[in-house]
Short mmCIF file of C-alpha atoms and ligand atoms in Angstrom, two decimals:
data_model
loop_
_atom_site.label_atom_id
_atom_site.label_comp_id
_atom_site.label_asym_id
_atom_site.label_seq_id
_atom_site.Cartn_x
_atom_site.Cartn_y
_atom_site.Cartn_z
CA MET A 247 0.00 0.00 0.00
CA GLY A 248 1.32 3.47 -0.84
CA ASN A 249 1.91 6.19 1.74
CA LYS A 250 -1.19 8.07 2.74
CA ILE A 251 -1.39 11.70 1.70
CA ALA A 252 -2.58 14.00 4.46
CA VAL A 253 -4.33 17.35 4.30
CA PRO A 254 -1.67 20.13 4.17
CA ARG A 255 -0.60 21.33 7.63
CA GLY A 256 -2.63 24.29 8.82
CA THR A 257 -5.61 23.48 6.59
CA ASN A 258 -8.79 21.56 7.39
CA ASP A 259 -11.45 19.58 5.62
CA ILE A 260 -14.86 20.90 6.52
CA LEU A 261 -16.64 17.59 6.91
CA PRO A 262 -20.27 16.92 5.94
CA GLU A 263 -21.36 16.84 9.59
CA GLU A 264 -19.83 20.30 10.12
CA MET A 265 -21.38 21.88 7.03
CA PRO A 266 -24.82 22.67 8.53
CA LEU A 267 -23.15 24.98 11.02
CA TRP A 268 -21.19 26.71 8.26
CA TYR A 269 -24.38 27.16 6.22
CA GLU A 270 -26.10 28.61 9.24
CA ILE A 271 -23.21 31.01 9.97
CA GLU A 272 -23.27 32.12 6.34
CA SER A 273 -27.02 32.54 6.28
CA VAL A 274 -27.02 34.58 9.52
CA VAL A 275 -24.23 36.71 7.97
CA ARG A 276 -26.20 37.35 4.78
CA GLU A 277 -29.33 38.25 6.75
CA CYS A 278 -27.43 40.63 8.98
CA PHE A 279 -25.62 42.36 6.08
CA ASN A 280 -28.95 42.68 4.31
CA LEU A 281 -30.36 44.54 7.33
CA TYR A 282 -27.47 46.99 7.08
CA ASN A 283 -27.86 47.31 3.27
CA TYR A 284 -24.55 45.70 2.22
CA LYS A 285 -24.07 43.84 -1.09
CA GLU A 286 -21.95 40.72 -1.50
CA ILE A 287 -18.80 40.69 -3.66
CA ARG A 288 -16.56 37.78 -4.67
CA THR A 289 -13.03 38.31 -5.91
CA PRO A 290 -10.37 35.76 -6.99
CA ILE A 291 -8.48 33.89 -4.29
CA PHE A 292 -5.17 34.94 -5.81
CA GLU A 293 -3.97 38.32 -6.97
CA ASP A 294 -0.87 40.04 -8.24
CA VAL A 295 1.78 40.04 -5.47
CA GLY A 296 2.25 43.76 -6.03
CA LEU A 297 -1.31 44.44 -4.87
CA PHE A 298 -0.55 43.08 -1.41
CA GLN A 299 2.87 44.71 -1.24
CA ARG A 300 1.45 48.10 -2.15
CA SER A 301 -1.62 47.93 0.09
CA LEU A 302 -0.61 46.02 3.21
CA GLY A 303 2.92 47.43 3.14
CA ALA A 304 6.03 45.53 2.10
CA THR A 305 7.23 45.63 5.72
CA SER A 306 4.10 44.14 7.30
CA ASP A 307 4.41 40.63 8.71
CA VAL A 308 1.60 39.42 6.45
CA VAL A 309 3.54 40.37 3.31
CA ASN A 310 7.05 39.91 4.60
CA LYS A 311 6.66 36.54 6.25
CA GLN A 312 3.31 35.00 5.44
CA LEU A 313 2.49 35.57 1.78
CA LEU A 314 1.95 32.27 -0.04
CA CYS A 315 3.22 32.91 -3.55
CA LEU A 316 2.28 30.73 -6.48
CA ALA A 317 5.11 29.25 -8.53
CA SER A 318 4.69 30.24 -12.14
CA ASP A 319 6.71 29.54 -15.25
CA LYS A 320 5.83 32.97 -16.57
CA LYS A 321 7.26 36.16 -15.13
CA GLU A 322 3.99 37.02 -13.39
CA GLY A 323 3.95 36.87 -9.62
CA PHE A 324 0.75 35.79 -7.95
CA ALA A 325 0.01 35.20 -4.29
CA LEU A 326 -2.93 33.63 -2.50
CA ARG A 327 -4.87 36.41 -0.81
CA PRO A 328 -3.95 36.82 2.88
CA GLU A 329 -6.95 39.12 3.52
CA GLY A 330 -9.84 40.68 1.64
CA THR A 331 -9.46 44.46 1.71
CA ALA A 332 -6.75 44.78 -0.95
CA SER A 333 -8.74 42.72 -3.47
CA ILE A 334 -11.95 44.63 -2.82
CA VAL A 335 -10.17 47.93 -3.30
CA ARG A 336 -8.59 46.63 -6.52
CA SER A 337 -12.02 45.62 -7.77
CA TYR A 338 -13.59 48.92 -6.65
CA ILE A 339 -11.05 50.82 -8.75
CA GLU A 340 -11.08 48.46 -11.72
CA ASN A 341 -14.87 48.50 -11.97
CA SER A 342 -15.12 52.27 -11.39
CA MET A 343 -17.63 51.67 -8.63
CA ASN A 344 -17.33 55.31 -7.58
CA ARG A 345 -19.06 56.29 -10.85
CA LYS A 346 -21.95 53.92 -10.19
CA GLU A 347 -22.69 54.86 -6.59
CA ALA A 348 -21.62 57.48 -4.08
CA LEU A 349 -21.19 54.89 -1.39
CA SER A 350 -20.33 51.21 -1.85
CA LYS A 351 -21.20 48.94 1.05
CA LEU A 352 -19.67 45.56 0.31
CA PHE A 353 -19.30 42.29 2.16
CA TYR A 354 -17.53 39.01 1.45
CA ILE A 355 -17.21 35.52 2.86
CA GLY A 356 -14.21 33.48 1.74
CA SER A 357 -10.94 31.67 2.33
CA MET A 358 -7.74 33.53 3.15
CA PHE A 359 -4.22 32.11 3.14
CA ARG A 360 -1.21 32.89 5.30
CA GLY A 361 2.01 30.89 5.65
CA GLU A 362 1.93 30.96 9.43
CA ARG A 363 3.16 28.41 11.93
CA PRO A 364 -0.06 26.50 12.58
CA GLN A 365 -1.47 26.21 16.09
CA LYS A 366 -4.91 26.18 17.70
CA GLY A 367 -6.90 28.97 16.06
CA ARG A 368 -4.09 29.78 13.63
CA LEU A 369 -4.37 28.18 10.22
CA ARG A 370 -2.77 28.54 6.83
CA GLN A 371 -6.16 28.47 5.14
CA PHE A 372 -8.95 30.07 7.13
CA HIS A 373 -12.20 31.85 6.37
CA GLN A 374 -13.21 35.42 6.91
CA ILE A 375 -16.42 37.39 6.90
CA GLY A 376 -15.55 40.91 5.91
CA ALA A 377 -17.08 44.27 5.11
CA GLU A 378 -15.77 47.36 3.34
CA VAL A 379 -17.51 50.72 3.02
CA ILE A 380 -15.98 52.97 0.38
CA GLY A 381 -17.20 56.34 -0.86
CA THR A 382 -16.62 60.04 -1.31
CA ASP A 383 -16.71 62.16 1.84
CA VAL A 384 -17.75 59.36 4.13
CA CYS A 385 -15.20 59.96 6.83
CA SER A 386 -17.84 60.25 9.52
CA PRO A 387 -17.67 59.14 13.15
CA TYR A 388 -21.29 58.03 12.76
CA LEU A 389 -20.31 55.62 9.99
CA ASP A 390 -17.32 54.33 12.00
CA ALA A 391 -19.64 53.57 14.90
CA ASP A 392 -22.21 51.95 12.60
CA VAL A 393 -19.55 49.67 11.07
CA ILE A 394 -18.17 48.73 14.49
CA ALA A 395 -21.72 48.07 15.74
CA LEU A 396 -22.33 45.83 12.72
CA SER A 397 -19.28 43.69 13.52
CA VAL A 398 -20.42 43.36 17.14
CA ASN A 399 -24.01 42.58 16.14
CA LEU A 400 -22.84 39.90 13.72
CA LEU A 401 -21.04 38.14 16.57
CA LYS A 402 -24.08 38.54 18.81
CA SER A 403 -26.32 37.06 16.13
CA PHE A 404 -24.24 33.86 16.25
CA GLY A 405 -25.03 33.71 19.97
CA LEU A 406 -21.63 34.96 21.17
CA ASN A 407 -21.51 37.34 24.11
CA GLY A 408 -18.24 36.82 26.03
CA PHE A 409 -16.16 38.97 23.67
CA LYS A 410 -14.55 42.37 24.24
CA LEU A 411 -14.33 45.28 21.84
CA LYS A 412 -11.21 47.43 22.01
CA ILE A 413 -10.84 50.65 20.08
CA ASN A 414 -8.15 53.23 19.41
CA THR A 415 -7.26 55.93 16.93
CA LEU A 416 -4.07 56.32 14.95
CA GLY A 417 -5.12 59.78 13.85
CA SER A 418 -4.63 61.31 10.41
CA PRO A 419 -1.67 60.21 8.23
CA GLU A 420 0.25 63.23 9.60
CA ASP A 421 -0.61 62.25 13.21
CA LYS A 422 0.52 58.72 12.42
CA GLU A 423 3.89 60.07 11.25
CA THR A 424 4.25 62.04 14.49
CA PHE A 425 3.21 58.93 16.44
CA SER A 426 5.89 56.80 14.77
CA SER A 427 8.68 59.34 15.38
CA MET A 428 7.58 59.75 19.02
CA LEU A 429 7.63 55.98 19.40
CA ARG A 430 11.08 55.65 17.86
CA GLY A 431 12.33 58.45 20.11
CA ALA A 432 10.93 56.77 23.22
CA LEU A 433 12.17 53.29 22.28
CA GLN A 434 15.60 54.19 20.96
CA HIS A 435 17.38 53.80 24.29
CA LYS A 436 15.61 50.52 25.04
CA MET A 437 16.49 48.83 21.78
CA LEU A 438 18.73 46.20 23.36
CA ASP A 439 16.01 45.14 25.79
CA LEU A 440 13.51 44.51 22.99
CA CYS A 441 13.09 41.03 21.52
CA GLU A 442 14.83 40.29 18.22
CA ASP A 443 11.59 40.65 16.27
CA CYS A 444 10.92 44.06 17.77
CA GLN A 445 14.48 45.23 17.08
CA ASP A 446 13.70 44.43 13.48
CA ARG A 447 10.28 46.12 13.73
CA PHE A 448 11.88 49.36 15.01
CA ASP A 449 12.81 50.37 11.47
CA ARG A 450 10.34 48.28 9.49
CA ASN A 451 7.09 48.87 11.35
CA VAL A 452 7.53 50.48 14.75
CA PHE A 453 3.78 50.31 15.60
CA ARG A 454 3.97 46.53 15.72
CA ILE A 455 6.18 46.78 18.84
CA LEU A 456 3.11 48.04 20.69
CA ASP A 457 1.29 44.75 20.35
CA CYS A 458 4.23 42.36 20.75
CA LYS A 459 3.33 39.43 23.02
CA ASN A 460 6.87 39.12 24.50
CA LYS A 461 6.92 39.81 28.26
CA GLU A 462 9.91 42.20 28.28
CA CYS A 463 8.58 44.14 25.29
CA ARG A 464 5.18 44.43 26.97
CA LEU A 465 6.77 45.88 30.09
CA ILE A 466 8.67 48.44 28.05
CA VAL A 467 5.55 49.36 26.09
CA GLU A 468 3.41 49.69 29.21
CA ASN A 469 5.86 52.20 30.63
CA LEU A 470 5.92 54.36 27.51
CA ASP A 471 4.43 57.74 28.18
CA ILE A 472 3.10 58.88 24.84
CA GLY A 473 -0.61 59.15 25.58
CA ASP A 474 -2.47 60.84 22.76
CA ARG A 475 -0.02 63.70 22.29
CA TYR A 476 0.46 62.72 18.64
CA LEU A 477 -3.19 63.51 17.84
CA SER A 478 -4.34 66.78 16.34
CA GLN A 479 -7.40 68.38 17.97
CA GLU A 480 -9.46 67.43 14.92
CA SER A 481 -8.50 63.75 15.18
CA ARG A 482 -9.17 63.77 18.91
CA ASP A 483 -12.65 65.27 18.41
CA TYR A 484 -13.39 62.70 15.72
CA TYR A 485 -12.40 59.83 18.01
CA CYS A 486 -14.44 61.21 20.94
CA GLN A 487 -17.47 61.33 18.69
CA VAL A 488 -16.98 57.71 17.55
CA MET A 489 -17.03 56.72 21.22
CA ALA A 490 -20.09 58.86 21.95
CA VAL A 491 -22.04 57.26 19.09
CA LEU A 492 -21.01 53.76 20.17
CA THR A 493 -22.32 54.54 23.65
CA ARG A 494 -25.56 55.85 22.14
CA LEU A 495 -25.91 52.57 20.20
CA GLY A 496 -25.38 50.55 23.38
CA ILE A 497 -22.09 49.03 22.21
CA GLU A 498 -19.70 48.35 25.06
CA PHE A 499 -16.04 49.07 24.38
CA GLU A 500 -12.72 49.62 26.03
CA GLU A 501 -10.18 52.21 24.91
CA SER A 502 -6.88 50.59 24.15
CA PRO A 503 -4.04 53.04 23.43
CA HIS A 504 -1.70 50.23 22.39
CA LEU A 505 -3.99 48.80 19.77
CA VAL A 506 -2.37 49.56 16.44
CA ARG A 507 -2.88 46.97 13.65
CA GLY A 508 0.17 45.92 11.73
CA LEU A 509 -0.88 47.04 8.28
CA ASP A 510 0.26 50.27 6.68
CA TYR A 511 -3.13 51.33 5.41
CA TYR A 512 -4.93 52.10 8.66
CA THR A 513 -5.48 55.66 9.89
CA HIS A 514 -7.96 57.09 12.45
CA THR A 515 -10.28 54.53 14.06
CA VAL A 516 -8.98 50.99 14.59
CA PHE A 517 -10.69 48.23 16.55
CA GLU A 518 -10.29 44.64 17.57
CA ILE A 519 -12.69 42.12 19.07
CA SER A 520 -11.25 39.36 21.20
CA ASP A 521 -12.63 36.47 23.22
CA PRO A 522 -10.69 35.57 26.35
CA SER A 523 -11.91 31.97 26.15
CA LEU A 524 -9.76 31.42 23.04
CA GLY A 525 -6.32 31.47 24.71
CA SER A 526 -3.35 32.92 22.86
CA GLN A 527 -5.08 33.35 19.46
CA ASP A 528 -7.97 35.30 20.93
CA ALA A 529 -8.82 37.77 18.15
CA LEU A 530 -12.25 37.15 16.64
CA GLY A 531 -11.97 40.05 14.29
CA ALA A 532 -10.56 43.47 13.63
CA GLY A 533 -10.86 46.46 11.39
CA GLY A 534 -10.45 50.14 10.93
CA ARG A 535 -10.45 53.16 8.67
CA TYR A 536 -8.19 53.34 5.62
CA ASN A 537 -8.95 56.61 3.86
CA ASN A 538 -5.89 56.77 1.62
CA LEU A 539 -5.63 53.23 0.33
CA VAL A 540 -7.88 53.60 -2.70
CA SER A 541 -5.99 56.61 -4.06
CA GLN A 542 -2.65 55.00 -3.17
CA LEU A 543 -3.60 52.11 -5.43
CA GLY A 544 -4.40 54.45 -8.31
CA GLY A 545 -8.10 54.98 -7.61
CA PRO A 546 -10.17 58.07 -6.81
CA LYS A 547 -9.81 60.06 -3.60
CA VAL A 548 -12.40 58.31 -1.45
CA ASP A 549 -12.72 57.35 2.20
CA ALA A 550 -13.04 53.79 3.45
CA ILE A 551 -13.53 51.64 6.51
CA GLY A 552 -13.85 47.89 6.98
CA PHE A 553 -13.40 44.84 9.17
CA ALA A 554 -12.89 41.09 9.00
CA LEU A 555 -14.01 38.33 11.37
CA GLY A 556 -12.45 34.85 11.41
CA ILE A 557 -15.02 32.05 11.01
CA GLU A 558 -12.84 29.28 12.54
CA ARG A 559 -12.25 31.45 15.63
CA ILE A 560 -16.00 32.12 15.87
CA LEU A 561 -16.62 28.36 15.78
CA LEU A 562 -14.01 27.81 18.50
CA ALA A 563 -15.67 30.43 20.68
CA LEU A 564 -19.18 28.99 20.27
CA GLY A 565 -20.35 26.62 22.99
CA GLU A 566 -22.14 23.36 22.14
CA ASP A 567 -25.54 24.87 23.01
CA GLN A 568 -24.95 27.88 20.80
CA LYS A 569 -23.87 25.59 17.96
CA GLN A 570 -26.99 23.49 18.40
CA ALA A 571 -29.15 26.60 18.34
CA LEU A 572 -27.52 27.68 15.08
CA ALA A 573 -27.56 24.35 13.27
CA ASP A 574 -30.56 23.66 11.07
CA PRO A 575 -31.97 20.43 12.51
CA LEU A 576 -33.50 17.53 10.62
CA LEU A 577 -37.26 17.96 11.07
CA ALA A 578 -38.34 14.37 10.50
CA TYR A 579 -36.84 10.91 10.53
CA LEU A 580 -39.07 8.24 9.07
CA ILE A 581 -39.04 4.80 10.65
CA VAL A 582 -40.47 2.04 8.48
CA LEU A 583 -41.38 -0.88 10.73
CA ASP A 584 -42.07 -3.39 7.99
CA GLU A 585 -39.86 -4.02 4.97
CA ASN A 586 -42.96 -4.43 2.78
CA LEU A 587 -43.88 -0.80 3.43
CA MET A 588 -40.85 0.72 1.71
CA ASP A 589 -43.02 1.95 -1.21
CA GLN A 590 -45.23 3.91 1.20
CA GLY A 591 -42.08 4.98 3.03
CA VAL A 592 -40.45 6.67 0.04
CA THR A 593 -43.78 8.26 -0.93
CA ILE A 594 -44.18 9.86 2.52
CA LEU A 595 -40.56 11.00 2.50
CA ASN A 596 -41.07 12.62 -0.88
CA GLU A 597 -44.28 14.34 0.26
CA LEU A 598 -42.59 15.71 3.36
CA ARG A 599 -39.75 17.18 1.32
CA SER A 600 -42.22 18.70 -1.15
CA GLY A 601 -43.82 20.34 1.89
CA CYS A 602 -40.39 21.85 2.83
CA ILE A 603 -39.83 19.44 5.71
CA SER A 604 -36.22 18.23 5.86
CA ALA A 605 -36.56 14.46 6.17
CA ASP A 606 -34.59 11.25 5.99
CA MET A 607 -35.06 7.55 6.73
CA SER A 608 -33.12 4.35 7.28
CA TRP A 609 -32.35 2.75 3.92
CA LYS A 610 -31.83 -0.69 5.29
CA ASN A 611 -34.29 -2.79 7.20
CA SER A 612 -33.22 -2.78 10.82
CA SER A 613 -34.80 -3.00 14.25
CA MET A 614 -36.90 -0.17 15.63
CA LYS A 615 -34.27 0.34 18.32
CA SER A 616 -31.43 0.80 15.86
CA GLN A 617 -33.53 3.16 13.70
CA MET A 618 -34.38 5.24 16.79
CA ARG A 619 -30.68 5.38 17.59
CA GLN A 620 -30.03 6.63 14.08
CA ALA A 621 -32.74 9.32 14.45
CA ASN A 622 -31.13 10.47 17.69
CA LYS A 623 -27.69 10.55 16.15
CA MET A 624 -28.93 12.77 13.34
CA GLY A 625 -30.52 15.08 15.89
CA ALA A 626 -33.96 14.66 14.29
CA LEU A 627 -36.63 16.76 16.01
CA ASN A 628 -39.42 14.29 15.20
CA VAL A 629 -39.79 10.66 14.28
CA VAL A 630 -42.59 9.48 11.96
CA PHE A 631 -43.48 5.76 12.27
CA ILE A 632 -45.23 3.59 9.77
CA GLY A 633 -46.17 -0.05 10.35
CA ALA A 634 -48.75 -2.41 8.82
CA ASP A 635 -51.34 -1.55 11.47
CA GLU A 636 -50.95 2.22 10.98
CA MET A 637 -51.19 1.90 7.20
CA GLU A 638 -54.40 -0.08 7.49
CA ARG A 639 -55.94 2.65 9.68
CA GLY A 640 -54.67 5.47 7.43
CA VAL A 641 -52.45 7.04 10.11
CA VAL A 642 -48.77 7.51 10.98
CA GLY A 643 -47.22 7.70 14.44
CA LEU A 644 -45.49 10.99 15.28
CA LYS A 645 -43.06 11.37 18.17
CA ASN A 646 -41.62 14.70 19.25
CA MET A 647 -38.06 13.82 20.25
CA GLU A 648 -37.72 16.80 22.58
CA THR A 649 -40.86 16.34 24.66
CA GLY A 650 -41.28 12.57 24.08
CA GLU A 651 -44.97 13.22 23.24
CA GLN A 652 -46.49 10.76 20.81
CA GLU A 653 -49.67 10.98 18.71
CA GLU A 654 -51.27 9.58 15.60
CA ILE A 655 -51.82 11.76 12.53
CA SER A 656 -54.24 10.96 9.74
CA ILE A 657 -52.89 10.53 6.21
CA LYS A 658 -56.22 9.27 4.85
CA ASP A 659 -56.57 9.47 1.06
CA GLN A 660 -52.85 10.14 0.82
CA ASN A 661 -53.42 13.63 2.19
CA PHE A 662 -50.26 14.67 4.04
CA ASP A 663 -51.22 18.29 4.78
CA LEU A 664 -51.93 17.68 8.46
CA LEU A 665 -48.63 15.85 8.97
CA ILE A 666 -46.68 18.60 7.19
CA LYS A 667 -48.46 21.27 9.27
CA LYS A 668 -47.57 19.42 12.50
CA LEU A 669 -43.92 19.14 11.50
CA HIS A 670 -43.41 22.80 10.55
P1 LIG B 952 -6.44 40.15 10.62
O1 LIG B 952 -6.57 40.63 9.22
O2 LIG B 952 -5.13 39.49 10.89
O3 LIG B 952 -6.80 41.18 11.66
O4 LIG B 952 -7.51 38.99 10.75
C1 LIG B 952 -8.87 39.21 11.03
C2 LIG B 952 -9.41 37.98 11.72
O5 LIG B 952 -9.19 36.81 10.90
C3 LIG B 952 -8.66 37.64 13.01
O6 LIG B 952 -9.19 38.38 14.09
C4 LIG B 952 -8.91 36.16 13.15
O7 LIG B 952 -10.21 35.91 13.67
C5 LIG B 952 -8.88 35.68 11.71
N1 LIG B 952 -7.53 35.17 11.37
C6 LIG B 952 -6.45 35.87 10.97
N2 LIG B 952 -5.41 35.05 10.74
C7 LIG B 952 -5.83 33.81 10.98
C8 LIG B 952 -5.24 32.51 10.89
N3 LIG B 952 -3.98 32.35 10.49
N4 LIG B 952 -5.98 31.43 11.23
C9 LIG B 952 -7.28 31.57 11.61
N5 LIG B 952 -7.89 32.76 11.69
C10 LIG B 952 -7.19 33.87 11.38
#
């Protein structure tokens, strides 16, 4: 026998028994985005490498260390997308969306790829739910708060509630420049005490030092006294208003001055949502404003804000009860008590499905006990029984698996309306 080939490290099969939950997550997502008037967009899973280098920043960890490039015999360089924003912005520009609408509210659901060292909650192929709002003159604290509220409400609609929202502002591009020189000034004398990664980040991407997980680096960062001195009054007022609107919308948050985000494109509001139950990889999602990215990539001068949530992390954070509540259960499992009644069996099954009742049955003749076991295993909400006696009397047995209640329902003259009504 040849060697077995395994799934690539850091990737997962989503198995048939897990799919109902994924469908449910996706359907809740679509419903929620619909309420907020967002439209879905799908872009390719690979793009020109240059797109990611120019948008995320050639010095970001995602581009520098994690980009999965495709080998090609031509001179083109493609990479699997590590996130969604760059592709959406590329598509926004390429399709001149600004000429079609003043404000584009877009969402996506799809796989992302990063060459990371796999661990619990950190994969090389994972899935994100994301949103991007792009338009002219839409740099408004009200919109920021609305987008943040949407990300929180999405998580709530899955049944999650133990998460924490942290927010911060990086200020305008000019404020961000001031912030980075202040940081370099404050960290310069502590260079040797920083971890090797952070020593490297000092020149490449000094903001990243602020969210380094290393103990010594954390201590140094906690003792930095920069406050919000880098912010202009305008940026400070903007940020205060974002917080005021969030409070008005009943969204709880915590201010987190060290929250930066490692990508070049963010300015002004940034936010992150984490769930302490997840351990070291605790981020459920994150986002922020990126007003200059579209023009930087050759598009019109428009403002933008977005976020992305990780589906695998959401699934890890969901408890069994919450998963059960989300999953679409099987409404009916048909138990045929007599092999000679298979014809009636498939007819009833077909009628139930035509009446929009999800239904299944045992396809081999087995004992009542083993068929009941099967119904339980599938999580069926009801069991429908047919035996010779029932058929003669023109009825079926119906058992509610939650309450244990049992009754007989008429199917006289092959009329299944009553049964379908009961099962809905
Ligand atoms: P990021 O763009 O890194 O802020 O990612 C947004 C969200 O995607 C994170 O908060 C995670 O929930 C999820 N995510 C990012 N990277 C990974 C990964 N390697 N494996 C699983 N989920 C991830």
